[in-house]
């Protein structure tokens, strides 16, 4: 399965079909909507609002990062690089909180034009992009013969070229350019020197100007890609928002719940926790150069809880959303199950906030009795619990999630 | 983003929705939910379910990358872990930064996904001077007593165009094409391109004088578990080695004897069905294509003149253990075939009828039933529609590479499955077909058929333009 994709690869279908566990009462599948339609429609509206707000936060934040990067490239110093890294780390959670909107062929990952592959594709093979220990000439930055100009078209064209981990765009490409390879287990994270971007006297590594151009171009591309998605969720003018509000509530909930269920089970539990917990390889962690993987996991779950509760707390407090949550819809169907899911999501936020998970590459080492792995195994079990409960809810709501694939 | 894209998107969504709903119902019926099954009548109501209840309905660029639809959440762990080994690059040993080391020293590609992109089919090189990771070249001096290809004494069983730093790569094969014009019976012209293979940049001297080159494109890898689950007697029953029924088709089984005597094990994977199991196929690919040793291939593939290769550090003994091979092979078993999109569209239905009437279905069998595969209840007892008989057929001199592999002659090929054919462009961005990618689309692939398939090829060539379009529409719906 492909990589960003990789991500996408999720077990959309496994999740979807597990949503239809026992075929219900002798009949053939779900028997039609059982939820309150007006509440559902109100939730879909809130869902669109909170995605528009979250993507808006990301666009604004990437613009801030663009300012930091421009300042840094103007005078590449250690403190300026640190400032850009700090910004990357502080804005990243807001992107993770949008990931629940993947996996249903919506604006972020629609087959025809969704930019997800250019935004958050991983894992990333460093040697595709820049030098690595043992190979100073690696990567397209150091290959001016094949890639004479590192413009947007080149970087998009090189994304996934020759292998699913050959990633040259998005958050993780930026992360690698800002941090470099993380050569230690535990602190510190990647230690790329600012001088990698100094042209001429005092510069380190080769092709500093190309590296700088790559960094600047990638920030612009990220902002543009997320803005494209944000605009589809805009009130009145957003095409996808209009579409989603126009289909039946059952269809809309089918898509939304496919995204949420898939993110929780296939992507977060499967790709981002199970794989690295099994392999114990740092290269299987999501944000490995910056050692910030723990906050990715936490904010995926916070995004799920935002939709569940119908609320969003924005980066600067300017885009807060409070409205109808999926919880409110669930309460019209099965209050006890709805309460269980709220508890599970709160438990997940607690589990994934634990300091024993920082840094993630250390937490996955050792035995299953060690604090990090024990915590991760608990989180994985909790995500399976979520999958079971969420599947049961979909079934009781009469929603066939598989029909939205 | 643009409003014009919306209607098309919405329509696609509806189609998929309908198909998925069908899958849900079928699953439910088979799951013991009672209620009569699919009905009966003229058309097969399950025709869209190419992989039975494992079928996944998704027509996107991810279409080949989903787990079996009936794989439970509890059993999906191996799929995710296996996928991580399939997609990720292996790196040079020793390495302080990764567990996936041991690449090479000589190799063809650094990951499985390089040759099976998005679990789909690779393309041949776009230009003669390029090396495509998806097209490799086996070398054979002819068969040994067990029918195995004898390797080149210096270059081994496969030419490796890449190597780790400090080790000279073996060389590359330049592929050029000669166009050969032809015409359909209605006068419409076509052109086929015949490849010419020329060794270049050979680092360790010339190839052996008797060395034959066997080009092999990386095929798609979904649905393989279902093919593994077809019981041996089912395949043997389809064989007709002496053409006893006089239909001009003589399907033969390939057998792997392993020097142990006896009838040998049935081969079912690879372009010539020379691999018996996905475990063996995967270990062989790790070794020959990525340069990774395993229990089955414990020694690095360096020949005597390849001193730098032999001196290079390795990534452990073996480099790939069961902790890697186990999940990878589970992944290979559990990638789902895609469902059909429009099996009842009139043109597609007409194409299906033509597919039978001109004889394609004699080898590209529309339906098989799997047996019990130990450890995989999901794959067992499924009615599948892979459009293969898993048998060897002589396709004539036009496609022959002259390389004997076990029981397979130099002009015999295993019938490749056709499921997913219509989604190849969506997943892989191209429509190249056949063992070396010479066919630029399905029509050219049909026109390359000869030997046992010559009558079918002529049947296609004699069709009207409308009927040809209908046949291709049927293939495009697979």
Short mmCIF file of N, CA and C in Angstrom, two decimals, chain A residues 143-226:
data_model
loop_
_atom_site.label_atom_id
_atom_site.label_comp_id
_atom_site.label_asym_id
_atom_site.label_seq_id
_atom_site.Cartn_x
_atom_site.Cartn_y
_atom_site.Cartn_z
N UNK A 143 21.68 16.90 -6.43
CA UNK A 143 21.69 16.31 -7.77
C UNK A 143 21.19 17.33 -8.79
N UNK A 144 22.04 18.31 -9.02
CA UNK A 144 21.66 19.38 -9.94
C UNK A 144 21.58 18.88 -11.38
N UNK A 145 22.22 17.77 -11.68
CA UNK A 145 22.18 17.26 -13.04
C UNK A 145 20.77 16.77 -13.38
N UNK A 146 20.17 16.02 -12.45
CA UNK A 146 18.83 15.50 -12.70
C UNK A 146 17.75 16.53 -12.41
N UNK A 147 17.99 17.35 -11.38
CA UNK A 147 16.99 18.34 -10.95
C UNK A 147 17.61 19.74 -10.97
N UNK A 148 17.76 20.31 -12.17
CA UNK A 148 18.47 21.60 -12.26
C UNK A 148 17.81 22.72 -11.45
N UNK A 149 16.49 22.70 -11.41
CA UNK A 149 15.78 23.77 -10.69
C UNK A 149 14.87 23.15 -9.64
N UNK A 150 14.99 23.60 -8.41
CA UNK A 150 14.14 23.04 -7.35
C UNK A 150 12.91 23.91 -7.15
N UNK A 151 12.09 23.95 -8.18
CA UNK A 151 10.86 24.72 -8.06
C UNK A 151 9.70 23.79 -7.68
N UNK A 152 8.52 24.39 -7.60
CA UNK A 152 7.37 23.62 -7.17
C UNK A 152 7.11 22.40 -8.05
N UNK A 153 7.21 22.60 -9.37
CA UNK A 153 6.93 21.48 -10.27
C UNK A 153 7.92 20.34 -10.06
N UNK A 154 9.18 20.69 -9.86
CA UNK A 154 10.20 19.66 -9.65
C UNK A 154 9.93 18.89 -8.36
N UNK A 155 9.64 19.63 -7.30
CA UNK A 155 9.45 18.98 -6.01
C UNK A 155 8.19 18.11 -6.00
N UNK A 156 7.15 18.57 -6.66
CA UNK A 156 5.94 17.73 -6.75
C UNK A 156 6.23 16.50 -7.62
N UNK A 157 6.96 16.71 -8.71
CA UNK A 157 7.26 15.60 -9.60
C UNK A 157 8.13 14.55 -8.94
N UNK A 158 8.97 14.96 -8.01
CA UNK A 158 9.88 14.02 -7.36
C UNK A 158 9.22 13.31 -6.18
N UNK A 159 8.03 13.76 -5.80
CA UNK A 159 7.36 13.15 -4.66
C UNK A 159 6.92 11.74 -5.00
N UNK A 160 7.41 10.77 -4.26
CA UNK A 160 7.13 9.34 -4.48
C UNK A 160 7.76 8.80 -5.76
N UNK A 161 8.69 9.54 -6.35
CA UNK A 161 9.36 9.08 -7.56
C UNK A 161 10.31 7.94 -7.22
N UNK A 162 10.03 6.75 -7.75
CA UNK A 162 10.92 5.61 -7.57
C UNK A 162 10.74 4.88 -6.26
N UNK A 163 9.74 5.21 -5.48
CA UNK A 163 9.51 4.49 -4.24
C UNK A 163 8.54 5.24 -3.36
N UNK A 164 7.78 4.49 -2.57
CA UNK A 164 6.72 5.12 -1.79
C UNK A 164 7.25 5.97 -0.64
N UNK A 165 8.50 5.79 -0.27
CA UNK A 165 9.05 6.61 0.81
C UNK A 165 9.91 7.74 0.27
N UNK A 166 9.89 7.91 -1.04
CA UNK A 166 10.66 9.01 -1.66
C UNK A 166 9.82 10.29 -1.63
N UNK A 167 9.77 10.87 -0.45
CA UNK A 167 8.90 12.01 -0.23
C UNK A 167 9.73 13.29 -0.32
N UNK A 168 9.24 14.24 -1.11
CA UNK A 168 9.98 15.50 -1.27
C UNK A 168 9.13 16.72 -0.96
N UNK A 169 7.95 16.51 -0.39
CA UNK A 169 7.05 17.64 -0.12
C UNK A 169 6.39 17.47 1.25
N UNK A 170 5.93 18.58 1.79
CA UNK A 170 5.06 18.53 2.96
C UNK A 170 5.75 18.70 4.30
N UNK A 171 4.97 18.46 5.33
CA UNK A 171 5.42 18.66 6.70
C UNK A 171 6.74 17.95 7.00
N UNK A 172 6.85 16.69 6.56
CA UNK A 172 8.01 15.90 6.98
C UNK A 172 9.26 16.26 6.16
N UNK A 173 9.07 16.70 4.93
CA UNK A 173 10.21 17.21 4.17
C UNK A 173 10.73 18.49 4.83
N UNK A 174 9.82 19.35 5.22
CA UNK A 174 10.22 20.56 5.96
C UNK A 174 10.94 20.19 7.25
N UNK A 175 10.37 19.20 7.95
CA UNK A 175 10.96 18.78 9.22
C UNK A 175 12.40 18.31 9.01
N UNK A 176 12.63 17.54 7.96
CA UNK A 176 13.98 17.05 7.69
C UNK A 176 14.92 18.19 7.33
N UNK A 177 14.43 19.15 6.57
CA UNK A 177 15.29 20.28 6.22
C UNK A 177 15.61 21.13 7.45
N UNK A 178 14.67 21.24 8.37
CA UNK A 178 14.91 22.07 9.56
C UNK A 178 15.77 21.34 10.59
N UNK A 179 15.57 20.04 10.75
CA UNK A 179 16.27 19.31 11.82
C UNK A 179 17.44 18.45 11.32
N UNK A 180 17.30 17.88 10.12
CA UNK A 180 18.29 16.91 9.67
C UNK A 180 18.06 15.56 10.32
N UNK A 181 18.93 14.61 10.01
CA UNK A 181 18.78 13.26 10.55
C UNK A 181 18.87 13.26 12.07
N UNK A 182 18.02 12.47 12.69
CA UNK A 182 18.11 12.27 14.14
C UNK A 182 18.99 11.04 14.37
N UNK A 183 20.22 11.27 14.79
CA UNK A 183 21.19 10.18 14.87
C UNK A 183 21.27 9.56 16.26
N UNK A 184 20.50 10.05 17.19
CA UNK A 184 20.56 9.50 18.54
C UNK A 184 19.21 8.96 18.96
N UNK A 185 19.25 7.94 19.79
CA UNK A 185 18.02 7.45 20.39
C UNK A 185 17.77 8.30 21.63
N UNK A 186 16.71 9.04 21.60
CA UNK A 186 16.46 9.99 22.68
C UNK A 186 17.00 11.36 22.30
N UNK A 187 16.99 12.29 23.28
CA UNK A 187 17.45 13.65 22.98
C UNK A 187 18.93 13.62 22.63
N UNK A 188 19.43 14.51 21.81
CA UNK A 188 18.64 15.53 21.11
C UNK A 188 18.00 14.99 19.83
N UNK A 189 17.10 15.79 19.26
CA UNK A 189 16.54 15.49 17.95
C UNK A 189 17.60 15.78 16.90
N UNK A 190 17.20 15.88 15.64
CA UNK A 190 18.16 16.15 14.58
C UNK A 190 18.94 17.44 14.84
N UNK A 191 20.20 17.43 14.45
CA UNK A 191 21.10 18.54 14.78
C UNK A 191 21.68 19.19 13.53
N UNK A 192 20.88 19.35 12.52
CA UNK A 192 21.39 20.01 11.31
C UNK A 192 21.89 21.40 11.68
N UNK A 193 23.11 21.74 11.27
CA UNK A 193 23.61 23.08 11.59
C UNK A 193 23.00 24.14 10.67
N UNK A 194 22.82 25.32 11.21
CA UNK A 194 22.29 26.42 10.40
C UNK A 194 23.19 26.71 9.21
N UNK A 195 24.46 26.38 9.37
CA UNK A 195 25.42 26.66 8.29
C UNK A 195 25.18 25.81 7.04
N UNK A 196 24.31 24.78 7.15
CA UNK A 196 23.92 24.04 5.94
C UNK A 196 23.23 24.95 4.94
N UNK A 197 22.80 26.13 5.43
CA UNK A 197 22.10 27.08 4.56
C UNK A 197 22.96 28.32 4.27
N UNK A 198 24.20 28.29 4.73
CA UNK A 198 25.10 29.42 4.49
C UNK A 198 25.85 29.20 3.18
N UNK A 199 25.68 30.12 2.26
CA UNK A 199 26.36 30.03 0.97
C UNK A 199 27.73 30.68 1.12
N UNK A 200 28.75 29.97 0.66
CA UNK A 200 30.09 30.56 0.69
C UNK A 200 30.77 30.32 2.02
N UNK A 201 31.55 31.29 2.45
CA UNK A 201 32.38 31.16 3.65
C UNK A 201 31.57 30.73 4.87
N UNK A 202 32.03 29.70 5.54
CA UNK A 202 31.36 29.25 6.75
C UNK A 202 30.24 28.25 6.50
N UNK A 203 29.93 28.01 5.25
CA UNK A 203 28.86 27.07 4.95
C UNK A 203 29.28 25.63 5.15
N UNK A 204 28.32 24.77 5.50
CA UNK A 204 28.58 23.34 5.63
C UNK A 204 27.73 22.59 4.62
N UNK A 205 28.12 21.35 4.38
CA UNK A 205 27.49 20.52 3.34
C UNK A 205 27.57 21.27 2.01
N UNK A 206 27.10 20.64 0.97
CA UNK A 206 27.16 21.28 -0.35
C UNK A 206 25.79 21.80 -0.74
N UNK A 207 25.76 22.60 -1.78
CA UNK A 207 24.48 23.03 -2.37
C UNK A 207 23.57 23.78 -1.40
N UNK A 208 24.17 24.70 -0.63
CA UNK A 208 23.38 25.43 0.37
C UNK A 208 22.28 26.27 -0.27
N UNK A 209 22.57 26.86 -1.40
CA UNK A 209 21.56 27.71 -2.03
C UNK A 209 20.38 26.87 -2.51
N UNK A 210 20.67 25.69 -3.02
CA UNK A 210 19.58 24.80 -3.46
C UNK A 210 18.77 24.33 -2.26
N UNK A 211 19.46 24.08 -1.15
CA UNK A 211 18.75 23.65 0.07
C UNK A 211 17.83 24.77 0.55
N UNK A 212 18.33 25.98 0.51
CA UNK A 212 17.52 27.13 0.94
C UNK A 212 16.31 27.32 0.02
N UNK A 213 16.56 27.17 -1.27
CA UNK A 213 15.45 27.32 -2.22
C UNK A 213 14.39 26.25 -1.99
N UNK A 214 14.85 25.05 -1.71
CA UNK A 214 13.94 23.93 -1.45
C UNK A 214 13.09 24.23 -0.22
N UNK A 215 13.74 24.70 0.85
CA UNK A 215 13.02 25.00 2.09
C UNK A 215 11.96 26.08 1.85
N UNK A 216 12.37 27.15 1.20
CA UNK A 216 11.43 28.26 0.98
C UNK A 216 10.26 27.81 0.10
N UNK A 217 10.56 27.03 -0.93
CA UNK A 217 9.51 26.58 -1.84
C UNK A 217 8.53 25.66 -1.12
N UNK A 218 9.05 24.78 -0.28
CA UNK A 218 8.19 23.81 0.40
C UNK A 218 7.23 24.50 1.37
N UNK A 219 7.68 25.55 2.03
CA UNK A 219 6.78 26.27 2.94
C UNK A 219 5.64 26.90 2.14
N UNK A 220 5.99 27.52 1.02
CA UNK A 220 4.94 28.13 0.19
C UNK A 220 3.94 27.08 -0.28
N UNK A 221 4.46 25.94 -0.71
CA UNK A 221 3.58 24.89 -1.23
C UNK A 221 2.64 24.37 -0.15
N UNK A 222 3.17 24.20 1.05
CA UNK A 222 2.33 23.70 2.14
C UNK A 222 1.18 24.67 2.41
N UNK A 223 1.52 25.95 2.47
CA UNK A 223 0.48 26.94 2.72
C UNK A 223 -0.58 26.93 1.63
N UNK A 224 -0.14 26.85 0.38
CA UNK A 224 -1.08 26.87 -0.74
C UNK A 224 -1.96 25.62 -0.74
N UNK A 225 -1.35 24.47 -0.45
CA UNK A 225 -2.12 23.23 -0.47
C UNK A 225 -3.20 23.23 0.61
N UNK A 226 -2.86 23.67 1.79
CA UNK A 226 -3.85 23.67 2.88
C UNK A 226 -4.91 24.74 2.62
#
